[in-house]
CSV table of C-alpha atoms and ligand atoms in Angstrom, one decimal:
chain,number,residue,atom,x,y,z
A,1430,UNK,CA,-115.4,78.2,-54.4
A,1431,UNK,CA,-116.0,80.0,-57.7
A,1432,UNK,CA,-118.5,82.7,-58.0
A,1433,UNK,CA,-121.5,82.4,-60.4
A,1434,UNK,CA,-119.9,84.2,-63.2
A,1435,UNK,CA,-117.2,81.7,-63.3
A,1436,UNK,CA,-114.6,83.9,-61.7
A,1437,UNK,CA,-112.1,82.5,-59.4
A,1438,UNK,CA,-111.4,84.6,-56.3
A,1439,UNK,CA,-107.9,85.3,-55.2
A,1440,UNK,CA,-106.6,84.8,-51.8
A,1441,UNK,CA,-106.6,88.5,-50.7
A,1442,UNK,CA,-110.3,88.6,-51.5
A,1443,UNK,CA,-111.2,85.9,-49.1
A,1444,UNK,CA,-108.7,86.2,-46.2
A,1445,UNK,CA,-108.8,89.3,-44.2
A,1446,UNK,CA,-105.4,90.6,-43.1
A,1447,UNK,CA,-104.6,92.1,-39.7
A,1448,UNK,CA,-106.7,95.1,-38.8
A,1449,UNK,CA,-105.1,98.4,-39.7
A,1450,UNK,CA,-104.7,100.6,-36.7
A,1451,UNK,CA,-105.7,104.1,-37.4
A,1452,UNK,CA,-102.9,106.2,-36.5
A,1453,UNK,CA,-103.4,109.7,-35.3
A,1454,UNK,CA,-100.7,111.9,-36.6
A,1455,UNK,CA,-99.1,112.9,-33.3
A,1456,UNK,CA,-97.7,116.0,-34.6
A,1457,UNK,CA,-101.0,117.1,-36.1
A,1458,UNK,CA,-102.6,116.5,-32.7
A,1459,UNK,CA,-100.0,118.5,-31.0
A,1460,UNK,CA,-100.1,121.3,-33.4
A,1461,UNK,CA,-103.9,121.5,-33.0
A,1462,UNK,CA,-103.5,122.1,-29.4
A,1463,UNK,CA,-101.7,125.3,-30.3
A,1464,UNK,CA,-104.1,126.4,-32.9
A,1465,UNK,CA,-107.5,125.7,-31.5
A,1466,UNK,CA,-109.4,126.6,-28.3
A,1467,UNK,CA,-109.4,123.6,-25.9
A,1468,UNK,CA,-113.1,124.2,-25.2
A,1469,UNK,CA,-114.8,125.4,-28.3
A,1470,UNK,CA,-112.4,123.8,-30.8
A,1471,UNK,CA,-112.5,127.0,-32.8
A,1472,UNK,CA,-109.3,128.7,-34.0
A,1473,UNK,CA,-107.5,130.6,-31.3
A,1474,UNK,CA,-107.8,134.3,-31.6
A,1475,UNK,CA,-107.2,137.1,-29.2
A,1476,UNK,CA,-108.1,137.6,-26.5
A,1477,UNK,CA,-106.6,134.1,-25.6
A,1478,UNK,CA,-106.5,132.9,-22.1
A,1479,UNK,CA,-104.8,130.0,-20.3
A,1480,UNK,CA,-105.8,128.0,-17.3
A,1481,UNK,CA,-103.8,126.8,-14.4
A,1482,UNK,CA,-103.2,123.6,-16.2
A,1483,UNK,CA,-101.7,125.3,-19.1
A,1484,UNK,CA,-104.5,124.8,-21.7
A,1485,UNK,CA,-105.3,127.5,-24.2
A,1486,UNK,CA,-108.8,128.9,-24.8
A,1487,UNK,CA,-110.5,131.7,-26.5
A,1488,UNK,CA,-111.7,134.0,-23.8
A,1489,UNK,CA,-115.2,134.4,-25.2
A,1490,UNK,CA,-115.6,130.5,-25.1
A,1491,UNK,CA,-114.7,130.6,-21.4
A,1492,UNK,CA,-117.1,133.5,-20.7
A,1493,UNK,CA,-119.9,131.7,-22.6
A,1494,UNK,CA,-119.2,128.6,-20.6
A,1495,UNK,CA,-119.2,130.4,-17.2
A,1496,UNK,CA,-122.4,132.2,-18.0
A,1497,UNK,CA,-124.2,129.0,-18.4
A,1498,UNK,CA,-122.5,126.0,-17.1
A,1499,UNK,CA,-125.6,123.8,-17.4
A,1500,UNK,CA,-125.9,124.1,-21.1
A,1501,UNK,CA,-124.8,121.0,-22.9
A,1502,UNK,CA,-121.7,121.4,-24.8
A,1503,UNK,CA,-118.8,119.0,-25.6
A,1504,UNK,CA,-115.5,119.3,-23.9
A,1505,UNK,CA,-116.8,120.6,-20.6
A,1506,UNK,CA,-114.6,118.3,-18.6
A,1507,UNK,CA,-111.6,120.2,-20.0
A,1508,UNK,CA,-112.8,123.3,-18.0
A,1509,UNK,CA,-114.3,121.7,-15.0
A,1510,UNK,CA,-111.5,123.3,-12.8
A,1511,UNK,CA,-112.4,126.8,-14.0
A,1512,UNK,CA,-114.8,128.5,-11.5
A,1513,UNK,CA,-114.6,132.0,-12.6
A,1514,UNK,CA,-112.6,134.3,-15.0
A,1515,UNK,CA,-110.1,134.6,-12.1
A,1516,UNK,CA,-108.9,131.1,-12.7
A,1517,UNK,CA,-107.7,131.9,-16.2
A,1518,UNK,CA,-105.1,134.4,-17.3
A,1519,UNK,CA,-105.2,136.4,-20.4
A,1520,UNK,CA,-102.1,135.9,-22.3
A,1521,UNK,CA,-99.6,138.5,-23.5
A,1522,UNK,CA,-98.5,136.8,-26.7
A,1523,UNK,CA,-96.1,138.0,-29.3
A,1524,UNK,CA,-97.2,137.9,-32.9
A,1525,UNK,CA,-95.2,136.0,-35.4
A,1526,UNK,CA,-94.2,138.4,-38.1
A,1527,UNK,CA,-94.2,135.6,-40.7
A,1528,UNK,CA,-97.7,134.5,-40.0
A,1529,UNK,CA,-100.3,136.3,-42.2
A,1530,UNK,CA,-103.2,134.2,-41.0
A,1531,UNK,CA,-106.6,134.2,-42.8
A,1532,UNK,CA,-105.7,137.2,-44.8
A,1533,UNK,CA,-103.4,135.4,-47.2
A,1534,UNK,CA,-105.6,132.6,-47.7
A,1535,UNK,CA,-108.9,134.4,-48.0
A,1536,UNK,CA,-109.8,132.9,-51.2
A,1537,UNK,CA,-108.7,129.5,-50.2
A,1538,UNK,CA,-106.9,129.1,-53.4
A,1539,UNK,CA,-103.3,128.8,-52.0
A,1540,UNK,CA,-101.5,126.6,-49.7
A,1541,UNK,CA,-101.8,127.4,-46.0
A,1542,UNK,CA,-98.7,126.6,-44.2
A,1543,UNK,CA,-99.8,124.5,-41.3
A,1544,UNK,CA,-96.4,124.6,-39.8
A,1545,UNK,CA,-96.4,128.4,-39.4
A,1546,UNK,CA,-97.3,129.5,-35.9
A,1547,UNK,CA,-99.3,132.5,-35.0
A,1548,UNK,CA,-97.1,133.5,-32.1
A,1549,UNK,CA,-93.4,133.4,-31.3
A,1550,UNK,CA,-91.2,133.8,-28.2
A,1551,UNK,CA,-90.4,137.4,-27.7
A,1552,UNK,CA,-86.8,136.6,-26.5
A,1553,UNK,CA,-85.4,134.0,-28.9
A,1554,UNK,CA,-88.0,134.1,-31.7
A,1555,UNK,CA,-88.9,130.3,-31.5
A,1556,UNK,CA,-92.3,129.6,-33.0
A,1557,UNK,CA,-95.1,128.5,-30.7
A,1558,UNK,CA,-96.2,125.6,-32.7
A,1559,UNK,CA,-95.8,122.7,-30.3
A,1560,UNK,CA,-92.3,121.8,-31.2
A,1561,UNK,CA,-90.9,123.8,-28.3
A,1562,UNK,CA,-91.8,124.1,-24.7
A,1563,UNK,CA,-93.5,127.3,-23.8
A,1564,UNK,CA,-94.4,128.8,-20.4
A,1565,UNK,CA,-96.7,131.6,-19.3
A,1566,UNK,CA,-96.4,133.7,-16.3
A,1567,UNK,CA,-99.3,133.6,-13.9
A,1568,UNK,CA,-98.4,137.1,-12.7
A,1569,UNK,CA,-98.5,139.0,-15.9
A,1570,UNK,CA,-99.7,136.6,-18.6
A,1571,UNK,CA,-96.5,137.0,-20.7
A,1572,UNK,CA,-95.5,133.9,-22.8
A,1573,UNK,CA,-91.9,132.7,-23.3
A,1574,UNK,CA,-90.2,129.6,-24.6
A,1575,UNK,CA,-88.3,127.4,-22.2
A,1576,UNK,CA,-85.0,128.2,-24.0
A,1577,UNK,CA,-85.4,132.0,-23.3
A,1578,UNK,CA,-86.0,131.3,-19.6
A,1579,UNK,CA,-83.1,128.9,-19.5
A,1580,UNK,CA,-80.6,131.1,-21.3
A,1581,UNK,CA,-81.5,134.4,-19.7
A,1582,UNK,CA,-81.8,133.7,-16.0
A,1583,UNK,CA,-84.0,136.4,-14.5
A,1584,UNK,CA,-86.6,137.2,-11.8
A,1585,UNK,CA,-88.3,139.9,-13.8
A,1586,UNK,CA,-90.5,139.3,-16.8
A,1587,UNK,CA,-88.6,139.7,-20.1
A,1588,UNK,CA,-91.5,141.5,-21.8
A,1589,UNK,CA,-93.1,143.7,-19.2
A,1590,UNK,CA,-90.7,143.8,-16.3
A,1591,UNK,CA,-92.9,142.5,-13.6
A,1592,UNK,CA,-91.2,140.4,-11.0
A,1593,UNK,CA,-92.0,136.8,-10.9
A,1594,UNK,CA,-91.0,133.5,-9.0
A,1595,UNK,CA,-90.3,130.1,-10.2
A,1596,UNK,CA,-93.8,128.9,-9.1
A,1597,UNK,CA,-95.5,131.4,-11.2
A,1598,UNK,CA,-94.4,129.5,-14.3
A,1599,UNK,CA,-97.0,127.3,-16.0
A,1600,UNK,CA,-96.1,125.1,-18.9
A,1601,UNK,CA,-98.4,125.5,-21.9
A,1602,UNK,CA,-99.9,122.3,-23.3
A,1603,UNK,CA,-97.5,120.2,-21.2
A,1604,UNK,CA,-97.1,116.5,-21.0
A,1605,UNK,CA,-99.3,114.2,-19.1
A,1606,UNK,CA,-97.0,114.3,-16.1
A,1607,UNK,CA,-96.6,118.0,-16.3
A,1608,UNK,CA,-100.3,118.6,-16.2
A,1609,UNK,CA,-100.5,116.3,-13.2
A,1610,UNK,CA,-98.0,118.3,-11.2
A,1611,UNK,CA,-99.8,121.5,-12.2
A,1612,UNK,CA,-103.0,120.0,-11.0
A,1613,UNK,CA,-101.5,119.1,-7.7
A,1614,UNK,CA,-100.1,122.6,-7.3
A,1615,UNK,CA,-103.6,124.1,-8.2
A,1616,UNK,CA,-105.3,122.0,-5.6
A,1617,UNK,CA,-102.7,122.9,-3.0
A,1618,UNK,CA,-103.1,126.6,-3.8
A,1619,UNK,CA,-106.9,126.5,-3.6
A,1620,UNK,CA,-107.0,124.7,-0.3
A,1621,UNK,CA,-104.5,127.3,1.0
A,1622,UNK,CA,-106.6,130.1,-0.2
A,1623,UNK,CA,-109.7,128.6,1.4
A,1624,UNK,CA,-108.0,128.5,4.9
A,1625,UNK,CA,-106.7,131.9,4.4
A,1626,UNK,CA,-110.1,133.2,3.5
A,1627,UNK,CA,-111.5,131.7,6.6
A,1628,UNK,CA,-109.0,133.2,9.0
A,1629,UNK,CA,-109.3,136.5,7.2
A,1630,UNK,CA,-113.1,136.4,7.7
A,1631,UNK,CA,-112.8,136.0,11.4
A,1632,UNK,CA,-110.3,138.8,11.5
A,1633,UNK,CA,-112.6,141.0,9.4
A,1634,UNK,CA,-115.4,140.8,12.0
A,1635,UNK,CA,-113.0,141.8,14.7
A,1636,UNK,CA,-111.9,144.8,12.7
A,1637,UNK,CA,-115.4,145.9,11.9
A,1638,UNK,CA,-116.3,145.7,15.6
A,1639,UNK,CA,-113.5,148.0,16.6
A,1640,UNK,CA,-114.4,150.4,13.7
A,1641,UNK,CA,-118.0,150.5,15.0
A,1642,UNK,CA,-116.8,151.6,18.4
A,1643,UNK,CA,-114.6,154.3,17.0
A,1644,UNK,CA,-117.4,155.7,14.9
A,1645,UNK,CA,-119.7,155.8,17.9
A,1646,UNK,CA,-117.1,157.9,19.6
A,1647,UNK,CA,-117.1,160.4,16.7
A,1648,UNK,CA,-120.8,160.7,16.5
A,1649,UNK,CA,-121.3,163.3,19.4
A,1650,UNK,CA,-119.0,165.7,17.5
A,1651,UNK,CA,-121.3,165.7,14.5
A,1652,UNK,CA,-124.2,168.0,15.7
A,1653,UNK,CA,-121.9,170.8,16.8
A,1654,UNK,CA,-120.3,170.7,13.5
A,1655,UNK,CA,-123.5,171.1,11.6
A,1656,UNK,CA,-124.5,173.9,14.0
A,1657,UNK,CA,-121.4,175.9,13.2
A,1658,UNK,CA,-122.3,175.5,9.6
A,1659,UNK,CA,-125.7,176.9,10.0
A,1660,UNK,CA,-124.2,179.7,12.1
A,1661,UNK,CA,-121.9,180.8,9.5
A,1662,UNK,CA,-124.6,182.0,7.2
A,1663,UNK,CA,-126.8,180.7,4.3
A,1664,UNK,CA,-125.9,177.1,3.4
A,1665,UNK,CA,-127.0,178.0,-0.1
A,1666,UNK,CA,-124.1,180.3,-0.9
A,1667,UNK,CA,-121.8,177.8,0.6
A,1668,UNK,CA,-118.5,179.3,-0.1
A,1669,UNK,CA,-118.3,181.5,3.1
A,1670,UNK,CA,-119.6,178.8,5.4
A,1671,UNK,CA,-116.8,176.4,4.7
A,1672,UNK,CA,-113.8,175.9,6.8
A,1673,UNK,CA,-112.1,175.0,3.6
A,1674,UNK,CA,-110.1,177.7,1.8
A,1675,UNK,CA,-112.0,179.8,-0.7
A,1676,UNK,CA,-112.4,179.3,-4.4
A,1677,UNK,CA,-108.9,180.5,-5.1
A,1678,UNK,CA,-107.4,177.3,-3.9
A,1679,UNK,CA,-106.0,175.0,-6.4
A,1680,UNK,CA,-107.7,171.7,-7.2
A,1681,UNK,CA,-104.9,169.8,-5.7
A,1682,UNK,CA,-105.2,171.2,-2.2
A,1683,UNK,CA,-109.0,170.6,-2.4
A,1684,UNK,CA,-108.4,167.0,-3.3
A,1685,UNK,CA,-106.1,166.5,-0.4
A,1686,UNK,CA,-108.7,168.1,1.8
A,1687,UNK,CA,-111.2,165.8,0.5
A,1688,UNK,CA,-108.9,162.9,1.2
A,1689,UNK,CA,-108.2,163.9,4.8
A,1690,UNK,CA,-111.7,165.2,5.6
A,1691,UNK,CA,-114.0,162.8,7.4
A,1692,UNK,CA,-117.4,161.8,6.1
A,1693,UNK,CA,-119.1,164.7,8.0
A,1694,UNK,CA,-116.8,167.5,7.1
A,1695,UNK,CA,-116.9,166.4,3.5
A,1696,UNK,CA,-120.6,166.9,3.2
A,1697,UNK,CA,-120.4,170.4,4.5
A,1698,UNK,CA,-118.5,171.8,1.6
A,1699,UNK,CA,-120.6,173.3,-1.2
A,1700,UNK,CA,-120.9,171.4,-4.4
A,1701,UNK,CA,-120.4,174.7,-6.2
A,1702,UNK,CA,-116.9,175.0,-4.8
A,1703,UNK,CA,-115.7,171.7,-6.2
A,1704,UNK,CA,-113.5,172.2,-9.1
A,1705,UNK,CA,-113.5,168.7,-10.3
A,1706,UNK,CA,-117.3,168.7,-10.9
A,1707,UNK,CA,-118.6,169.9,-14.2
A,1708,UNK,CA,-120.8,172.9,-14.6
A,1709,UNK,CA,-123.7,170.7,-15.7
A,1710,UNK,CA,-123.4,168.6,-12.5
A,1711,UNK,CA,-123.3,171.8,-10.4
A,1712,UNK,CA,-126.5,173.1,-12.1
A,1713,UNK,CA,-128.4,170.2,-10.7
A,1714,UNK,CA,-128.3,171.8,-7.3
A,1715,UNK,CA,-130.4,174.7,-6.0
A,1716,UNK,CA,-127.1,176.4,-4.9
A,1717,UNK,CA,-126.2,177.0,-8.6
A,1718,UNK,CA,-126.4,180.5,-9.8
A,1719,UNK,CA,-129.0,179.5,-12.4
A,1720,UNK,CA,-131.3,178.5,-9.6
A,1721,UNK,CA,-131.2,181.8,-7.8
A,1722,UNK,CA,-133.6,184.5,-8.5
A,1723,UNK,CA,-133.3,188.2,-8.1
A,1724,UNK,CA,-135.9,190.0,-5.9
A,1725,UNK,CA,-138.2,191.1,-8.7
A,1726,UNK,CA,-138.2,187.5,-10.1
A,1727,UNK,CA,-139.6,186.0,-6.9
A,1728,UNK,CA,-143.2,186.6,-6.1
A,1729,UNK,CA,-144.0,188.1,-2.7
A,1730,UNK,CA,-146.6,185.6,-1.6
A,1731,UNK,CA,-144.6,182.5,-2.1
A,1732,UNK,CA,-143.7,180.8,1.1
A,1733,UNK,CA,-140.1,180.4,1.7
A,1734,UNK,CA,-139.6,176.8,0.9
A,1735,UNK,CA,-136.7,175.1,2.6
A,1736,UNK,CA,-135.2,173.7,-0.6
A,1737,UNK,CA,-134.2,177.2,-1.7
A,1738,UNK,CA,-131.4,176.9,0.8
B,2208,LIG,ZN1,-94.8,140.0,-18.3
């Protein structure tokens, strides 16, 4: 059994022990979920979004993925349920005042505290590091710890005051079971939306039909209206031809007039009377004072072209 050099091997050199199982530090794995984008694996930085399953992403990573879904990149199975930016919600996170981020460790010469979280719960101040359960609201995107939601029973968001319901709460980086229930809820919601869309579509066609008939009723009125406009004088000067009150009226009444007036009456009003339009915009039209000429400026032989009106 001896080797050529006359050495005598010891037992541990010949007998292999049981295989060492490589243990993944569970805490480190958990912490990573709260620090890195689930898609790009880059550090999370604002704007941060969350999906309906409660995973955290950098918004630009999601946009990049949505722009080109066919591109080969790792982790795409994580975002397979995201069809558009509507399927994610931008989070309204609360900064941890103790976290200084990259700034402090810019030289890389000091210890970076891995346990310090970037964000905290705005109500009870718990760190969002994975140790505590956090929820986000699908309505407004605000993020809270479970403790805050449990201690302060409310139906409006603690941070922005938007009303919400129990089903708007999505647990962030939840357990396997929690993700499964979220997935079920998501599928239910989507199938519901699909059927709702279908019924709405058939309704829409009905509505547009009735609108069509209403418009055809209106149409005969139109020629008489335009006639009265031409009767009232030159369309170019505009201000007198309008049934609208003169230039002295305030912008507000003009606006309400604009809102109430139909599509035909609206076009009758001169652009030069619109107070909300800029001078530069008005000068684009022939009715503007800069486009008008005095008698000696216009030559006699020029035919009167209709666009002077
Ligand atoms: Zn909110």
